[in-house]
Each structure stands twice: as C-alpha cells, then as structure tokens.
XYZ file of C-alpha atoms in Angstrom:
305
model
C -54.583 136.095 38.470
C -56.049 135.630 34.987
C -58.333 138.292 33.537
C -61.707 137.307 32.156
C -62.069 137.988 28.441
C -64.529 140.851 29.036
C -62.225 142.486 31.577
C -59.251 142.104 29.256
C -61.137 143.709 26.385
C -62.253 146.589 28.564
C -58.735 147.104 29.921
C -57.198 147.081 26.444
C -59.878 149.368 25.049
C -59.381 151.772 27.933
C -55.671 152.040 27.204
C -56.294 152.497 23.495
C -59.052 155.010 24.113
C -56.901 157.032 26.481
C -54.092 157.053 23.909
C -56.481 158.210 21.198
C -57.827 161.036 23.354
C -54.265 162.051 24.105
C -53.559 162.200 20.374
C -56.626 164.360 19.832
C -58.391 161.804 17.636
C -61.486 161.719 19.861
C -62.808 165.007 21.151
C -64.135 165.570 24.640
C -67.665 167.008 24.714
C -68.036 170.703 23.961
C -69.102 172.250 27.243
C -70.623 175.727 26.853
C -71.377 178.060 29.713
C -74.508 176.667 31.348
C -76.626 177.703 34.274
C -78.851 175.694 36.582
C -82.348 176.718 37.610
C -82.033 175.709 41.260
C -85.773 175.783 41.914
C -86.265 173.018 39.353
C -82.774 171.526 39.375
C -82.914 171.880 35.629
C -80.330 172.674 32.990
C -81.250 175.748 30.943
C -79.831 177.099 27.714
C -77.672 180.198 28.273
C -79.764 182.542 26.110
C -83.080 181.269 27.512
C -84.251 179.950 24.125
C -86.835 177.200 23.782
C -85.749 173.755 22.576
C -86.729 172.457 19.158
C -87.604 169.103 20.707
C -87.765 167.675 24.196
C -87.946 163.919 24.813
C -87.089 161.221 27.363
C -85.579 157.732 27.204
C -85.755 154.712 29.485
C -85.126 150.980 29.142
C -85.337 147.597 30.870
C -88.618 148.666 32.361
C -91.232 145.966 32.035
C -91.512 144.550 35.543
C -94.600 146.278 36.900
C -92.709 146.476 40.201
C -91.909 149.302 42.601
C -88.755 150.446 40.811
C -90.557 150.949 37.525
C -93.299 152.985 39.190
C -90.728 155.145 40.977
C -88.991 156.003 37.687
C -92.334 156.569 35.985
C -93.333 159.019 38.726
C -90.144 161.006 38.144
C -90.825 161.011 34.399
C -94.350 162.303 34.967
C -93.126 165.127 37.180
C -90.486 166.127 34.636
C -92.994 166.040 31.757
C -95.458 168.176 33.710
C -92.816 170.887 34.131
C -91.193 170.411 30.730
C -93.632 168.953 28.180
C -92.080 166.155 26.124
C -93.011 165.071 22.627
C -92.038 161.410 22.980
C -90.319 158.673 24.971
C -87.707 156.310 23.536
C -88.299 152.867 25.076
C -85.075 150.971 24.471
C -86.064 147.354 24.960
C -86.855 144.670 27.518
C -90.319 146.146 27.622
C -91.950 143.009 29.068
C -90.197 140.792 31.618
C -89.384 138.024 31.798
C -90.333 136.537 28.468
C -92.030 139.224 26.377
C -95.553 137.961 27.045
C -97.891 140.499 25.455
C -100.688 139.553 27.865
C -98.698 141.362 30.574
C -98.770 144.659 28.696
C -101.298 146.333 30.991
C -99.392 145.467 34.161
C -95.900 146.327 32.876
C -96.601 149.232 30.510
C -100.097 150.692 30.415
C -100.548 150.981 34.166
C -97.047 152.250 35.091
C -97.112 154.893 32.326
C -100.823 155.681 32.457
C -100.359 159.369 33.302
C -97.880 159.918 30.480
C -100.126 158.078 28.035
C -103.103 160.148 29.169
C -101.042 163.279 28.506
C -100.665 162.052 24.928
C -96.931 161.321 25.163
C -96.131 158.581 22.600
C -93.628 155.795 23.258
C -91.371 154.459 20.492
C -90.028 151.011 21.348
C -87.443 148.536 20.157
C -87.040 144.863 21.036
C -84.788 143.614 23.819
C -83.474 140.126 24.424
C -86.303 139.335 26.869
C -88.900 140.606 24.388
C -88.053 138.037 21.719
C -88.564 135.040 23.998
C -92.245 134.884 23.037
C -93.119 134.677 19.324
C -89.816 136.392 18.560
C -91.293 139.692 19.723
C -93.825 139.948 16.892
C -96.781 140.823 19.189
C -94.836 143.796 20.512
C -94.046 145.089 17.028
C -97.807 145.056 16.368
C -98.815 146.640 19.668
C -100.152 150.115 18.742
C -98.756 152.021 21.739
C -95.192 150.932 20.907
C -95.482 152.687 17.521
C -93.349 150.091 15.734
C -95.787 149.628 12.869
C -95.211 145.884 12.773
C -91.507 146.385 12.040
C -88.429 145.223 13.911
C -86.485 148.287 12.753
C -87.925 151.601 11.614
C -87.403 155.357 11.449
C -89.387 158.461 12.347
C -88.701 162.170 12.337
C -89.602 165.123 14.534
C -88.571 168.369 12.885
C -84.793 168.586 12.740
C -84.333 165.245 14.529
C -84.536 161.840 12.869
C -84.615 158.642 14.913
C -83.754 155.105 13.843
C -84.869 152.141 15.975
C -82.849 148.938 15.547
C -83.266 145.282 16.391
C -79.913 144.548 18.021
C -80.703 140.969 19.019
C -78.437 138.167 17.863
C -81.177 136.696 15.667
C -81.911 139.990 13.901
C -81.862 140.156 10.110
C -78.523 141.927 10.174
C -77.812 141.829 6.429
C -80.998 143.612 5.437
C -81.102 145.814 8.519
C -77.596 147.191 7.968
C -78.314 147.822 4.286
C -81.513 149.624 5.254
C -79.763 151.673 7.928
C -76.997 152.812 5.596
C -79.488 153.797 2.909
C -81.617 155.640 5.460
C -78.673 157.502 6.952
C -77.224 158.400 3.576
C -80.529 159.880 2.404
C -81.376 161.779 5.573
C -81.009 165.555 5.599
C -81.877 165.791 9.294
C -79.347 167.938 11.197
C -79.687 165.619 14.215
C -79.397 161.848 13.815
C -80.233 159.596 16.768
C -80.133 155.793 16.726
C -81.497 153.575 19.478
C -81.399 149.858 20.146
C -81.454 147.592 23.153
C -77.876 146.367 23.361
C -74.884 148.299 24.609
C -71.933 149.302 22.428
C -69.602 150.992 24.934
C -70.257 149.965 28.520
C -68.456 149.825 31.868
C -71.050 147.517 33.408
C -71.802 143.784 33.341
C -71.688 143.108 29.585
C -68.826 145.451 28.735
C -67.751 146.285 25.196
C -69.872 144.917 22.363
C -67.265 144.138 19.748
C -69.795 142.998 17.164
C -71.709 146.270 17.251
C -68.490 148.273 17.357
C -67.518 146.578 14.103
C -70.909 146.798 12.377
C -72.589 149.983 13.608
C -69.971 152.509 14.670
C -68.436 152.902 11.179
C -71.880 153.877 9.878
C -72.373 156.302 12.769
C -69.079 157.995 11.987
C -69.600 158.016 8.218
C -73.058 159.597 8.364
C -72.717 161.793 11.430
C -74.917 160.035 14.018
C -74.536 162.174 17.119
C -76.250 159.926 19.677
C -76.869 156.215 20.298
C -79.323 155.305 23.098
C -79.612 151.809 24.584
C -80.502 149.695 27.585
C -79.526 146.077 28.401
C -77.152 147.237 31.115
C -79.281 148.163 34.156
C -77.308 151.334 34.774
C -76.837 154.883 33.565
C -73.706 155.669 31.581
C -72.854 158.536 29.226
C -69.680 158.488 27.175
C -67.596 161.261 25.789
C -68.053 161.685 22.046
C -66.305 158.779 20.339
C -65.623 159.693 16.705
C -68.526 162.117 16.957
C -71.076 159.824 18.632
C -72.159 159.902 22.284
C -73.282 156.535 23.662
C -75.896 156.715 26.405
C -77.136 153.779 28.478
C -80.466 154.380 30.236
C -81.239 150.832 31.378
C -82.061 151.576 35.020
C -85.772 151.979 34.387
C -86.862 149.344 36.908
C -83.781 147.844 38.525
C -80.057 148.468 38.867
C -76.715 146.680 38.708
C -73.185 147.795 39.442
C -71.279 149.967 36.988
C -67.680 151.114 36.838
C -65.864 153.699 34.749
C -63.747 153.460 31.628
C -61.568 155.869 29.674
C -64.589 156.822 27.580
C -66.936 157.430 30.541
C -68.193 160.956 31.117
C -70.540 159.828 33.897
C -71.851 156.514 35.212
C -74.218 155.649 38.042
C -76.028 152.692 39.526
C -79.319 154.525 40.132
C -82.931 154.040 39.120
C -83.326 156.760 36.524
C -84.303 158.004 33.076
C -82.681 160.418 30.651
C -84.168 163.696 29.399
C -83.038 165.554 26.290
C -83.463 169.081 24.985
C -82.575 169.539 21.330
C -81.454 172.958 20.132
C -80.187 174.089 16.769
C -76.531 173.483 17.628
C -76.526 171.109 20.620
C -78.449 168.577 22.661
C -78.593 168.968 26.436
C -78.785 165.650 28.303
C -79.871 165.159 31.908
C -80.052 162.013 34.024
C -82.848 162.171 36.597
C -83.303 159.836 39.538
C -86.333 158.698 41.494
C -85.681 161.519 43.960
C -86.502 163.842 41.035
C -82.980 165.265 41.154
C -80.650 165.709 38.187
C -77.444 163.732 38.816
C -75.715 164.165 35.444
C -75.677 166.845 32.791
C -73.977 166.737 29.417
C -73.826 168.479 26.072
C -73.783 166.803 22.656
C -72.378 168.976 19.902
C -73.461 169.069 16.260
C -70.166 167.997 14.706
C -69.139 164.410 14.099
C -65.449 164.147 14.671
C-alpha cells in the first residue's frame, strides 16, 4: 500500500529524529523533582517560589459554541486560583471566515469573565481569519492587542513574545528579516514565539517543512525556548528539538485525532488550554481539560541545545 506524502514525511522524520536523540544531538526535557498539590491538581515549584510570569494559551477558538465555552470556563477557574497576566490567542479567532461582526459572539461573550478580570489577549492571524479583508479588521481590534500589525512583539519582565503571521500569503521576506533583527537584539532570558500554523505535529497536517526550513534555524541560532501554535485541533507537546519546545494548543473549541511521533512528549485529543509558569531557570507547562484536571505536565529548560 502506498504511503501518502504527509505520512511518508512523518515516518522519515520520526526515524531521523529517533536517530538524532540516540546520538545525543537533541536533548530530552530536563525534569526536576516536582510535586503536585492534589487539592488543586496543580504543578508547584519544588522550593515553593512564586513565578515571574503566569500566562495561558489557546487557539482555534472562535466558534461561540459549547466547546469554546467549556474551555473558557476551565480557563476562568484556573485564573481565579492562579492569576494570569495574559492569554496567547494563536489564531482562527473567528470562524468560519474571520468576520469581525461576529466578535461579540465568538470572543467577547465566551471570554467575558477573563476580560472583566483585566486579563489581556494577544492574538495572531489564522487561516480562517484572513478570509475576510485579509484579517485587517482583527489586527485593528483593540482587545486583540495587535496594534494594527500582522506580526509584533511585546515583553513582560524576563519574557519576550513574538507573534507571527504564518499564513501562506504573509510578507515572509520582511517578516523574517524583522524577526531575526528582533531576536538578535533581545536580551530577554526567555524567548517565546507564537503563530497559528504547526511546525512539528502528529495530527492532521503533520510536519510543516516550509516553517522547519525558515523558522527553526532562527529559533536555534537565537535561543527561542518555546513555539506556541494552533491549526491542529489537538494538544501536543514535543521534547526540546535543538533547544525549542513546540506546543500545539488548538483544541480550544473542537478536537480532531492525534497520534504520536518520535518527538512527542505528550499528545491528546481533548478540549483544553495550556497554562505556563515562568521561573528564573525553567518554564512549567500544564495542559488542562474541560474537567478542570491537568492531563500533561512538562518542564522547559533555559538552555538552547
């Protein structure tokens, strides 16, 4: 039986990735001694210290349907127990065609409690978002904090974030030049990039060879520790690949099937969001479902390689 091109790429990459891990070229995540607060099902830092920054991420949300509200409810409960400074909204913010007139039904109402708590959302454009006016109305929508730009950066203390336009019609020449300049000039200890499209994935779309070729060399060169995306309606966290963890949080309103690859630390087909605690020397990641339970925990180390 013939393999589809996507399956062949994933199979070949899995073999290559497994060989590279075996050679010690890609490190598995550094896993310190951690403890779980059972009463809150929450990952806590061993010495009990407070995080420098706490934030959440979610993607593929903008349906206004039951699944989105269920994830939003879990996010609200988490934020009430563990106050968050921001939410990364990684694209496909308005289904099906990015119509800004739907913004109340698919964003303001589902996230009303978080917005009332003063939690800001930082968005990027997904493939559905650019179907109307190429996404321009969303870039200008104040509560998405994009400042009229398709790619932008912001900083919170020791963490700097870069939002990208990963769509096929993006201005890739100027965006990549901007990203390299931004990364090269940043003195932030923690560097986090987010965009809509997957790079490493074990779900429907699989490996994104274009982004592997264009983005991952910059991530390795400048020490980007984390890339967050949606597009795949699943949760998947990779091991560190040349210093970068790739995290898919696209199950913000609906789910699809997901498998596992050589690079997969954890994957799940569950409505969910991701929560992050940033410390001086590591980031703690948790995946939280609509039952308010943590179903994955991981650690991202400071080093890049």
